[in-house]
Short mmCIF file of C-alpha atoms in Angstrom, two decimals:
data_model
loop_
_atom_site.label_atom_id
_atom_site.label_comp_id
_atom_site.label_asym_id
_atom_site.label_seq_id
_atom_site.Cartn_x
_atom_site.Cartn_y
_atom_site.Cartn_z
CA MET K 205 0.00 0.00 0.00
CA ARG K 206 1.16 3.58 -0.56
CA ARG K 207 0.59 6.44 1.85
CA LYS K 208 -0.57 9.65 0.29
CA LYS K 209 -0.36 12.53 2.72
CA VAL K 210 1.48 11.71 5.92
CA CYS K 211 4.73 13.52 6.79
CA PHE K 212 7.39 13.43 9.45
CA VAL K 213 7.82 17.04 10.61
CA GLY K 214 10.47 16.82 13.30
CA TYR K 215 12.23 14.84 15.97
CA GLY K 216 13.76 15.16 19.44
CA SER K 217 16.36 13.11 21.28
CA THR K 218 17.69 13.11 24.83
CA GLU K 219 21.19 12.53 26.05
CA TYR K 220 21.98 8.89 26.67
CA SER K 221 23.65 7.64 29.84
CA ARG K 222 24.67 4.25 31.10
CA LYS K 223 22.75 4.18 34.31
CA SER K 224 20.62 7.29 34.68
CA GLU K 225 17.87 7.04 37.20
CA SER K 226 16.05 10.12 36.04
CA PRO K 227 12.35 9.34 35.97
CA LEU K 228 10.97 7.72 32.84
CA LEU K 229 8.46 10.58 32.72
CA TRP K 230 11.38 13.02 32.45
CA TYR K 231 12.69 11.12 29.46
CA TYR K 232 9.30 11.16 27.73
CA ALA K 233 8.96 14.88 28.43
CA GLU K 234 12.49 15.83 27.44
CA ALA K 235 12.36 14.02 24.09
CA ILE K 236 9.00 15.60 23.31
CA ARG K 237 10.23 19.02 24.44
CA ASN K 238 13.22 18.79 22.13
CA ALA K 239 10.94 17.92 19.24
CA LEU K 240 8.61 20.79 20.10
CA ARG K 241 11.58 23.17 20.23
CA GLN K 242 12.83 22.03 16.87
CA THR K 243 9.46 22.47 15.20
CA GLY K 244 8.31 25.56 17.10
CA LEU K 245 5.11 23.75 18.04
CA HIS K 246 3.28 24.41 21.29
CA LYS K 247 2.30 21.55 23.52
CA LYS K 248 -1.39 22.31 22.99
CA GLU K 249 -1.01 21.48 19.29
CA ILE K 250 -0.37 17.85 20.15
CA GLN K 251 -3.54 15.96 19.16
CA GLY K 252 -2.27 12.42 19.59
CA LEU K 253 0.26 10.52 21.73
CA SER K 254 1.92 7.14 21.32
CA ILE K 255 4.29 5.72 23.95
CA THR K 256 6.63 2.76 23.69
CA THR K 257 8.46 1.38 26.71
CA GLN K 258 8.98 -1.76 28.71
CA VAL K 259 9.10 -0.12 32.12
CA SER K 260 6.47 1.63 34.13
CA PRO K 261 4.80 4.05 33.40
CA ASP K 262 3.41 2.28 30.40
CA TYR K 263 -0.33 2.91 30.08
CA SER K 264 -0.71 5.46 27.32
CA PRO K 265 -3.69 7.36 28.80
CA HIS K 266 -1.88 7.61 32.15
CA VAL K 267 1.23 9.02 30.50
CA ALA K 268 -1.02 11.53 28.72
CA GLU K 269 -2.46 12.58 32.09
CA GLN K 270 1.00 12.89 33.62
CA LEU K 271 2.16 15.05 30.73
CA GLY K 272 -0.97 17.20 30.85
CA LEU K 273 -1.98 16.15 27.35
CA GLU K 274 -5.64 16.34 26.38
CA VAL K 275 -5.57 14.32 23.16
CA ASP K 276 -7.88 12.86 20.54
CA TRP K 277 -5.81 9.74 19.89
CA VAL K 278 -3.64 7.71 22.21
CA LEU K 279 -1.67 4.50 21.75
CA ASN K 280 0.60 2.12 23.59
CA GLY K 281 3.05 0.97 20.93
CA ASP K 282 3.84 -2.21 22.81
CA TYR K 283 5.47 -4.08 19.95
CA GLY K 284 8.92 -4.60 21.41
CA GLY K 285 11.69 -3.47 19.12
CA SER K 286 9.18 -3.02 16.31
CA GLY K 287 7.43 -0.37 18.39
CA GLY K 288 8.78 2.59 16.49
CA VAL K 289 7.69 1.52 13.02
CA MET K 290 4.47 -0.13 14.12
CA SER K 291 3.28 2.87 16.12
CA VAL K 292 4.10 5.11 13.15
CA ARG K 293 1.87 2.87 11.01
CA ARG K 294 -1.02 3.25 13.40
CA ALA K 295 -0.47 6.98 13.80
CA ALA K 296 -0.39 7.33 10.02
CA ASP K 297 -3.72 5.50 9.77
CA ALA K 298 -5.26 8.02 12.17
CA ILE K 299 -3.89 10.97 10.23
CA GLU K 300 -4.96 9.58 6.87
CA ALA K 301 -8.44 8.88 8.19
CA GLY K 302 -8.65 12.51 9.23
CA HIS K 303 -9.04 11.90 12.97
CA VAL K 304 -6.11 14.09 13.95
CA GLU K 305 -3.47 16.16 12.19
CA LEU K 306 -0.53 15.95 14.57
CA ILE K 307 0.71 13.01 16.62
CA VAL K 308 3.72 12.76 18.93
CA LEU K 309 5.30 9.32 19.26
CA VAL K 310 7.89 8.58 21.92
CA GLY K 311 9.92 5.61 23.08
CA ALA K 312 11.86 5.77 26.35
CA ASN K 313 13.79 3.87 28.99
CA SER K 314 15.11 4.65 32.44
CA PHE K 315 16.68 2.78 35.34
CA ASP K 316 14.71 4.78 37.91
CA LYS K 317 14.48 2.33 40.81
CA SER K 318 12.13 4.53 42.81
CA VAL K 319 9.23 3.16 40.81
CA PRO K 320 9.84 -0.57 40.57
CA GLN K 321 7.48 -1.88 37.90
CA GLN K 322 4.48 -0.08 39.28
CA ARG K 323 1.71 0.87 36.94
CA LEU K 324 1.45 4.56 36.29
CA LEU K 325 -2.05 4.55 37.68
CA GLU K 326 -0.30 4.15 40.97
CA TYR K 327 1.47 7.47 40.73
CA GLN K 328 -1.59 9.59 41.02
CA ARG K 329 -3.84 7.03 42.70
CA ALA K 330 -1.33 5.46 45.09
CA ASN K 331 0.19 8.69 46.25
CA TYR K 332 -2.66 11.18 46.09
CA ILE K 333 -5.87 9.15 46.34
CA ASP K 334 -5.32 5.68 47.79
CA VAL K 335 -3.50 7.07 50.83
CA TYR K 336 -6.78 8.61 52.00
CA GLY K 337 -8.63 5.31 52.26
CA TYR K 338 -10.84 5.77 49.23
CA GLY K 339 -13.31 3.16 48.05
CA GLY K 340 -11.87 2.73 44.58
CA PRO K 341 -13.73 3.96 41.50
CA ASN K 342 -16.92 3.79 43.59
CA THR K 343 -15.68 6.79 45.58
CA LEU K 344 -14.41 8.73 42.58
CA MET K 345 -17.82 8.39 40.88
CA ALA K 346 -19.64 9.11 44.14
CA LEU K 347 -18.00 12.56 44.21
CA ILE K 348 -19.41 13.20 40.74
CA GLN K 349 -22.89 11.90 41.61
CA ARG K 350 -23.05 14.08 44.69
CA LEU K 351 -22.18 17.14 42.63
CA HIS K 352 -24.80 16.22 40.04
CA MET K 353 -27.45 15.80 42.72
CA GLU K 354 -26.59 19.00 44.58
CA GLN K 355 -25.94 21.25 41.57
CA TYR K 356 -28.84 20.08 39.40
CA GLY K 357 -31.33 18.52 41.84
CA THR K 358 -30.94 15.05 40.31
CA THR K 359 -32.72 12.49 42.50
CA LEU K 360 -32.16 8.87 43.44
CA ASP K 361 -35.49 8.05 41.74
CA GLN K 362 -34.05 9.29 38.48
CA ILE K 363 -30.68 7.58 38.89
CA GLY K 364 -32.32 4.39 40.11
CA LYS K 365 -34.60 4.34 37.09
CA ILE K 366 -31.57 3.70 34.89
CA ALA K 367 -30.48 0.70 36.97
CA MET K 368 -34.03 -0.65 37.03
CA ALA K 369 -34.64 -0.24 33.29
CA GLN K 370 -31.38 -2.04 32.53
CA ARG K 371 -32.38 -4.85 34.89
CA GLU K 372 -35.64 -5.21 33.01
CA ASN K 373 -33.61 -5.50 29.81
CA ALA K 374 -31.58 -8.30 31.38
CA LEU K 375 -34.52 -10.49 32.38
CA ASN K 376 -34.50 -12.29 29.01
CA ASN K 377 -30.74 -12.18 28.47
CA PRO K 378 -29.22 -15.60 29.22
CA GLN K 379 -25.73 -14.08 29.52
CA ALA K 380 -26.82 -11.77 32.37
CA LEU K 381 -25.63 -12.71 35.86
CA PHE K 382 -28.52 -10.73 37.39
CA ARG K 383 -31.99 -11.66 36.18
CA GLU K 384 -34.22 -10.93 39.17
CA PRO K 385 -36.43 -7.86 38.74
CA MET K 386 -35.21 -4.78 40.63
CA GLY K 387 -37.69 -2.44 42.31
CA PHE K 388 -36.92 1.02 43.63
CA GLN K 389 -36.92 0.04 47.30
CA ALA K 390 -34.38 -2.69 46.57
CA TYR K 391 -32.20 -0.14 44.74
CA LEU K 392 -32.53 2.51 47.43
CA ASN K 393 -31.92 0.13 50.33
CA SER K 394 -29.01 -1.71 48.74
CA ARG K 395 -25.83 -1.52 50.79
CA MET K 396 -24.17 1.89 50.82
CA ILE K 397 -20.68 1.54 49.38
CA SER K 398 -19.45 5.14 49.09
CA ASP K 399 -22.22 7.62 49.78
CA PRO K 400 -24.23 8.19 47.62
CA ILE K 401 -23.14 5.19 45.50
CA ARG K 402 -24.97 2.01 46.54
CA LEU K 403 -24.38 -1.65 45.77
CA LEU K 404 -26.98 -1.62 42.98
CA ASP K 405 -25.13 1.31 41.40
CA CYS K 406 -22.07 -0.92 41.02
CA VAL K 407 -21.12 -3.56 38.47
CA MET K 408 -20.25 -7.13 39.47
CA PRO K 409 -16.73 -8.05 38.37
CA CYS K 410 -16.73 -11.41 36.60
CA SER K 411 -14.78 -13.52 34.18
CA GLY K 412 -15.68 -13.48 30.52
CA ALA K 413 -14.70 -12.17 27.11
CA GLU K 414 -16.20 -10.51 24.04
CA CYS K 415 -14.91 -10.37 20.48
CA VAL K 416 -15.84 -8.40 17.36
CA ILE K 417 -14.49 -8.78 13.87
CA LEU K 418 -14.09 -5.89 11.43
CA ALA K 419 -13.54 -6.22 7.72
CA SER K 420 -13.45 -4.13 4.58
CA GLU K 421 -16.81 -3.70 2.85
CA GLU K 422 -15.65 -5.90 0.00
CA LYS K 423 -14.57 -8.68 2.32
CA ALA K 424 -17.66 -8.22 4.49
CA LYS K 425 -20.03 -8.92 1.59
CA LYS K 426 -18.42 -12.33 1.12
CA ILE K 427 -18.85 -13.20 4.79
CA THR K 428 -22.35 -12.13 5.74
CA ASP K 429 -25.52 -10.57 4.39
CA LYS K 430 -26.06 -8.93 7.77
CA LEU K 431 -24.01 -5.89 6.83
CA VAL K 432 -23.38 -3.53 9.73
CA TYR K 433 -21.33 -0.49 8.79
CA LEU K 434 -19.17 1.59 11.07
CA VAL K 435 -20.54 5.03 10.25
CA THR K 436 -18.53 7.38 12.42
CA ASP K 437 -16.45 7.34 15.59
CA ALA K 438 -14.60 9.76 17.88
CA GLU K 439 -12.65 9.90 21.12
CA LYS K 440 -11.30 12.39 23.65
CA SER K 441 -8.77 11.60 26.40
CA HIS K 442 -8.17 13.62 29.56
CA TYR K 443 -10.69 16.35 28.84
CA GLN K 444 -9.94 19.32 31.14
CA VAL K 445 -6.60 17.83 32.27
CA ALA K 446 -4.86 21.22 32.38
CA ASN K 447 -7.83 23.03 33.95
CA MET K 448 -7.23 23.19 37.69
CA LEU K 449 -10.89 24.19 38.23
CA PRO K 450 -12.57 21.48 36.17
CA ASP K 451 -16.28 20.76 35.76
CA LYS K 452 -16.48 17.23 37.16
CA THR K 453 -20.02 16.70 35.84
CA THR K 454 -19.04 17.06 32.17
CA PHE K 455 -17.13 14.25 30.47
CA GLY K 456 -15.02 14.33 27.32
CA THR K 457 -18.11 12.67 25.84
CA LYS K 458 -19.30 16.23 25.20
CA VAL K 459 -16.59 16.76 22.58
CA VAL K 460 -17.10 13.23 21.26
CA GLY K 461 -20.83 13.85 20.79
CA GLU K 462 -20.22 17.12 18.96
CA ARG K 463 -18.03 15.25 16.47
CA ILE K 464 -20.30 12.23 16.03
CA PHE K 465 -23.36 14.31 15.38
CA THR K 466 -21.81 16.20 12.50
CA GLU K 467 -22.17 12.89 10.63
CA VAL K 468 -25.51 11.56 11.86
CA LYS K 469 -28.59 13.09 13.44
CA ARG K 470 -29.40 12.45 17.07
CA GLU K 471 -32.97 11.55 16.28
CA ASN K 472 -31.84 8.83 13.84
CA ILE K 473 -30.26 6.65 16.53
CA ASP K 474 -32.55 3.75 17.45
CA LEU K 475 -30.73 2.34 20.46
CA PHE K 476 -27.97 3.31 22.87
CA GLU K 477 -25.33 1.05 24.36
CA ILE K 478 -23.80 3.42 26.91
CA TYR K 479 -20.82 2.38 29.01
CA ASP K 480 -22.40 1.81 32.40
CA ASP K 481 -19.90 1.46 35.21
CA TYR K 482 -22.53 3.41 37.18
CA PRO K 483 -26.06 4.67 36.41
CA ILE K 484 -24.96 8.29 36.98
CA ALA K 485 -22.31 7.82 34.29
CA VAL K 486 -25.03 6.74 31.87
CA MET K 487 -27.08 9.82 32.73
CA ILE K 488 -24.13 12.16 32.29
CA GLN K 489 -23.24 10.64 28.92
CA ILE K 490 -26.84 11.14 27.74
CA GLU K 491 -26.47 14.83 28.65
CA ASP K 492 -23.00 15.14 27.14
CA LEU K 493 -24.15 13.50 23.89
CA GLY K 494 -26.55 16.43 23.64
CA TYR K 495 -29.86 14.66 24.14
CA CYS K 496 -30.67 17.20 26.82
CA LYS K 497 -28.97 20.11 28.56
CA LYS K 498 -26.32 19.61 31.22
CA GLY K 499 -28.09 18.90 34.48
CA GLU K 500 -31.37 17.80 32.88
CA GLY K 501 -30.44 14.12 32.60
CA GLY K 502 -32.68 13.29 35.54
CA LYS K 503 -35.74 14.87 33.95
CA PHE K 504 -34.80 13.19 30.65
CA VAL K 505 -34.77 9.66 32.05
CA GLU K 506 -38.03 10.38 33.88
CA ALA K 507 -39.66 11.38 30.61
CA HIS K 508 -38.43 8.38 28.58
CA ASP K 509 -38.72 4.59 28.61
CA LEU K 510 -35.18 3.20 28.63
CA THR K 511 -36.16 -0.47 28.25
CA TYR K 512 -35.72 -2.32 24.98
CA LYS K 513 -39.44 -1.77 24.36
CA GLY K 514 -39.20 1.96 25.01
CA ASP K 515 -38.66 5.17 23.11
CA PHE K 516 -35.02 5.59 24.21
CA PRO K 517 -33.62 2.06 24.59
CA VAL K 518 -30.47 2.00 26.73
CA ASN K 519 -28.23 -1.01 27.40
CA THR K 520 -30.75 -3.32 25.88
CA GLY K 521 -29.19 -6.53 27.25
CA GLY K 522 -28.92 -5.15 30.77
CA GLY K 523 -25.52 -3.53 30.41
CA GLN K 524 -22.63 -4.28 32.69
CA LEU K 525 -24.82 -3.43 35.67
CA SER K 526 -26.98 -6.49 35.11
CA VAL K 527 -24.84 -8.71 32.86
CA GLY K 528 -21.59 -8.33 34.80
CA GLN K 529 -18.29 -6.61 34.11
CA ALA K 530 -15.65 -8.96 32.69
CA GLY K 531 -12.87 -6.48 33.38
CA LEU K 532 -11.93 -4.50 30.31
CA ALA K 533 -14.15 -6.74 28.18
CA GLY K 534 -16.82 -4.44 29.61
CA GLY K 535 -16.04 -1.96 26.89
CA PHE K 536 -16.84 -4.64 24.33
CA LEU K 537 -20.11 -5.80 25.86
CA HIS K 538 -21.91 -2.79 24.41
CA LEU K 539 -20.41 -3.31 20.96
CA VAL K 540 -21.56 -6.91 20.84
CA GLU K 541 -25.05 -6.09 22.15
CA ALA K 542 -25.39 -3.35 19.51
CA LEU K 543 -24.38 -5.87 16.82
CA ARG K 544 -26.89 -8.41 18.12
CA GLN K 545 -29.60 -5.79 17.95
CA LEU K 546 -28.78 -4.57 14.44
CA ARG K 547 -28.56 -8.14 13.17
CA GLY K 548 -31.91 -9.02 14.73
CA GLU K 549 -30.35 -11.64 17.01
CA ALA K 550 -31.33 -10.22 20.42
CA GLU K 551 -34.04 -12.78 21.14
CA GLY K 552 -36.09 -11.83 24.17
CA HIS K 553 -34.82 -8.25 24.24
CA GLN K 554 -34.95 -7.20 20.61
CA VAL K 555 -35.58 -3.54 19.85
CA LYS K 556 -38.21 -3.40 17.11
CA LYS K 557 -36.64 -0.75 14.92
CA ALA K 558 -32.92 -1.44 15.16
CA GLU K 559 -31.14 0.13 12.23
CA ARG K 560 -28.69 2.48 13.88
CA ALA K 561 -26.95 2.11 17.23
CA LEU K 562 -24.72 4.41 19.23
CA VAL K 563 -22.07 2.77 21.44
CA THR K 564 -19.98 4.64 23.97
CA GLY K 565 -16.88 3.93 26.00
CA ILE K 566 -15.47 5.69 29.06
CA GLY K 567 -12.46 4.65 31.12
CA TRP K 568 -9.84 5.41 33.74
CA LEU K 569 -11.30 7.71 36.39
CA ASN K 570 -8.55 10.29 36.67
CA TYR K 571 -7.33 12.81 39.23
CA GLY K 572 -9.74 15.52 40.39
CA ARG K 573 -11.82 15.24 37.25
CA ASN K 574 -13.78 12.33 35.80
CA LEU K 575 -13.05 9.97 32.92
CA GLY K 576 -9.62 9.90 31.36
CA THR K 577 -10.81 8.21 28.18
CA THR K 578 -14.13 8.82 26.41
CA SER K 579 -15.37 7.61 23.04
CA ALA K 580 -18.36 6.76 20.89
CA LEU K 581 -19.22 5.18 17.57
CA VAL K 582 -22.31 4.75 15.43
CA MET K 583 -23.05 1.54 13.54
CA GLU K 584 -25.76 1.09 10.93
CA ARG K 585 -27.41 -1.94 9.36
CA ARG K 586 -27.70 -1.75 5.62
CA LYS K 587 -29.60 -4.30 3.60
CA MET N 38 3.11 -15.49 59.81
CA ALA N 39 -0.34 -13.96 60.07
CA GLU N 40 1.22 -10.52 60.79
CA ALA N 41 2.99 -10.44 57.46
CA SER N 42 -0.24 -10.94 55.53
CA LEU N 43 -2.29 -8.22 57.28
CA PRO N 44 -2.93 -5.32 54.95
CA LYS N 45 -1.35 -1.99 55.85
CA LYS N 46 -2.77 1.45 55.29
CA SER N 47 -1.60 2.77 51.96
CA LEU N 48 1.43 5.01 52.06
CA PRO N 49 2.76 7.01 49.14
CA LYS N 50 5.40 5.45 46.94
CA ILE N 51 7.65 8.49 47.07
CA ASN N 52 9.65 8.83 43.89
CA LYS N 53 11.88 11.32 42.17
CA VAL N 54 8.98 13.32 40.77
CA ASP N 55 7.29 14.06 44.09
CA GLU N 56 10.06 13.76 46.69
CA ALA N 57 9.92 17.48 47.49
CA TYR N 58 6.15 17.41 47.99
CA TRP N 59 6.43 14.72 50.66
CA GLN N 60 9.36 16.44 52.34
CA GLY N 61 7.17 19.52 52.57
CA ALA N 62 4.27 17.55 54.01
CA ALA N 63 6.55 15.99 56.62
CA ALA N 64 7.51 19.54 57.64
CA GLY N 65 3.89 20.66 57.81
CA LYS N 66 3.81 22.46 54.46
CA LEU N 67 1.37 21.94 51.60
CA LEU N 68 3.34 22.50 48.42
CA LEU N 69 2.04 23.21 44.93
CA GLN N 70 4.03 23.32 41.74
CA LYS N 71 4.48 26.61 39.93
CA CYS N 72 5.89 26.88 36.44
CA LYS N 73 8.79 29.31 36.34
CA ASP N 74 8.21 29.93 32.66
CA CYS N 75 4.47 30.60 32.50
CA GLY N 76 3.34 30.88 36.12
CA LYS N 77 0.88 27.95 36.02
CA LEU N 78 -0.06 26.50 39.40
CA GLN N 79 -0.77 22.79 39.35
CA PHE N 80 -1.40 19.68 41.44
CA PHE N 81 -0.64 16.67 41.52
CA PRO N 82 3.16 16.86 41.22
CA ARG N 83 4.33 16.28 37.69
CA ILE N 84 7.52 16.35 35.65
CA VAL N 85 6.13 19.05 33.32
CA CYS N 86 3.98 22.16 33.35
CA VAL N 87 0.56 21.13 32.04
CA ASP N 88 0.16 24.44 30.21
CA CYS N 89 3.51 25.09 28.49
CA PHE N 90 5.34 21.74 28.96
CA SER N 91 8.35 23.38 30.60
CA GLY N 92 10.44 21.31 32.99
CA ASN N 93 11.26 24.43 35.06
CA LEU N 94 8.93 23.91 37.98
CA GLU N 95 9.31 25.20 41.52
CA TRP N 96 7.50 24.36 44.73
CA ILE N 97 5.53 27.05 46.46
CA PRO N 98 3.71 26.81 49.79
CA ALA N 99 -0.08 26.89 49.54
CA SER N 100 -2.03 28.85 52.14
CA GLY N 101 -3.66 25.62 53.26
CA GLY N 102 -7.14 27.09 52.92
CA GLY N 103 -9.84 25.91 50.59
CA LYS N 104 -13.48 24.89 50.15
CA VAL N 105 -15.14 21.46 49.94
CA HIS N 106 -16.02 20.87 46.28
CA SER N 107 -17.53 17.41 46.80
CA PHE N 108 -17.41 14.57 49.31
CA SER N 109 -18.30 10.91 49.72
CA TRP N 110 -18.64 8.84 52.88
CA VAL N 111 -16.62 5.70 52.14
CA ARG N 112 -18.12 2.60 53.75
CA VAL N 113 -16.10 0.01 51.82
CA PRO N 114 -12.50 1.15 51.42
CA ARG N 115 -10.49 -0.36 48.59
CA ASN N 116 -7.73 -1.21 51.07
CA PRO N 117 -9.21 -3.23 53.97
CA ALA N 118 -6.60 -1.77 56.33
CA PHE N 119 -8.75 1.38 56.41
CA LYS N 120 -11.81 -0.46 57.74
CA GLU N 121 -11.16 0.83 61.25
CA ASP N 122 -11.60 4.40 59.97
CA VAL N 123 -14.97 3.80 58.26
CA PRO N 124 -16.90 5.91 57.45
CA ILE N 125 -14.15 7.91 55.78
CA CYS N 126 -15.01 11.38 54.51
CA TYR N 127 -13.25 11.48 51.16
CA ILE N 128 -13.26 14.92 49.55
CA ASN N 129 -12.32 17.07 46.63
CA VAL N 130 -11.13 20.51 47.76
CA ILE N 131 -10.73 23.67 45.74
CA LEU N 132 -7.69 25.29 47.30
CA ASP N 133 -7.69 29.07 47.71
CA GLU N 134 -5.06 29.12 44.97
CA GLY N 135 -7.66 27.85 42.49
CA VAL N 136 -6.47 24.24 42.24
CA ILE N 137 -8.52 21.08 42.82
CA MET N 138 -7.12 18.47 45.19
CA GLU N 139 -8.23 15.01 46.36
CA SER N 140 -8.04 14.43 50.11
CA ARG N 141 -9.85 13.47 53.26
CA LEU N 142 -11.79 15.48 55.83
CA VAL N 143 -10.95 14.77 59.45
CA GLY N 144 -11.60 16.29 62.84
CA THR N 145 -14.67 17.53 64.64
CA GLY N 146 -18.03 18.36 63.11
CA ILE N 147 -17.40 16.61 59.81
CA GLU N 148 -20.67 14.66 60.00
CA ASN N 149 -22.38 17.86 58.89
CA VAL N 150 -20.07 18.63 55.97
CA LYS N 151 -21.69 20.51 53.09
CA LEU N 152 -20.48 21.54 49.67
CA GLY N 153 -18.72 24.88 49.94
CA ASP N 154 -17.59 24.47 53.56
CA LYS N 155 -14.30 26.21 54.30
CA VAL N 156 -11.43 23.92 55.20
CA LYS N 157 -7.84 24.20 56.39
CA VAL N 158 -5.00 21.75 55.79
CA ALA N 159 -3.64 19.57 58.57
CA PHE N 160 -0.93 16.94 58.52
CA GLN N 161 -1.79 13.43 59.59
CA GLU N 162 0.82 11.09 61.02
CA THR N 163 1.25 7.69 59.44
CA ALA N 164 2.94 4.42 60.34
CA ASN N 165 6.12 5.85 58.81
CA PRO N 166 7.48 8.66 61.00
CA GLU N 167 8.95 10.36 57.94
CA ILE N 168 5.63 10.59 56.10
CA LYS N 169 2.74 12.88 56.93
CA LEU N 170 -0.44 13.10 54.86
CA PRO N 171 -1.99 16.44 54.00
CA VAL N 172 -5.64 16.22 55.07
CA PHE N 173 -8.26 18.86 55.80
CA GLU N 174 -10.33 20.02 58.76
CA LEU N 175 -13.36 22.27 58.81
CA ALA N 176 -12.33 25.89 59.31
CA GLU N 177 -14.41 28.61 60.95
#
């Protein structure tokens, strides 16, 4: 294949030393800084980041947070010695597809023994969050839910409605770990985990896996007559990272929604598979996708039927809240459920008109803000 | 044998990036980073300025004052060693300097904490005599 319009515009190196114990983060930053100096670019022009390393810190979104980078594309080029070329290939794909115009790629090593193989998440969480006895992500989301309730008057009835509608969607889903109906009293009285987050606001971690296969249109037509097209997709990582007075109740999903809905109309989506680590996160994503104003998510869910039979079907198989969260396969659960729906294979919980689905992802609760990674895509069944 | 397997309360893994912050805390000072090139104030401690990417950062003492931005009463801590402290009042504070910080509210009267309450930093002792944790108490 031949690339058409992707260019290398600059580079940056650091000094090398036999045994330096300067932090790996310093090495990332210094190499990038040298490249920025050479090109005259400002840090805020960086739209994408790829990191390649075999020592901690090695989660690409966490490095982005550490470097204060709010980016629209992020990659861990974990391909060993092939990491340079292979991350360039993936970065070039993103640029050619028109997702971003400028990507910084960096590989680094350090012998810093002060962070022995600890995941980067542990820098900000271990040192500035965990030390206070927090309750994990349950606490970080609880802070957001409290703000949403106090700033906008959102009620537990409204939040609970999301959990209950998803449970109803799970009743006929054989994969779901939770298939007993959930009433409001059961939701309200479920064990308090991190006030105001209750047990029935939380997902059940479980084992499991989900897989999807993508193909070119030409190849796809030879495989299936159930053609589901990827229509549009967008992402935003570490929204508000450099804002020391962030709005915790607005996710990067806001930017994602603005991009998605330049390609499709909101009213043309038939069903919504919204990443549901917590019901409040579902509500906030509905707001941020622009289906209602910020703060009106509670009124919105009151006014709509979120079950698979309803006018705004959400998490039609029950979502992670009722099916279970198989770790990071959770982000795939919604993709697979959307595919089932569009292919007419969601027996027992099939949305009647299922031509176009919106699927979201959110991940990595970050420091002082909300979700470090946010994303969405639209898929469409074409006959 | 059983002793070795009991969980311990989480302590920071002090490293080269945030050594100075923890030295400050041990001496009863809450330190923020300030960029010498663009003046940005930031927290948590990083290797770069989040606005201009400079590596020229200095530590400045914060006033220690702030307001409760949000809170959650933790009933199930991630680390079971904290069970004896439950319920824990976990908070986000907006420091007077205009910077958000994650922490914990301790001391008297915290059962009635409300959003916007004024707070003042305090330094909590830990199992390691060289490490103190910046926490917050309600201020008048």
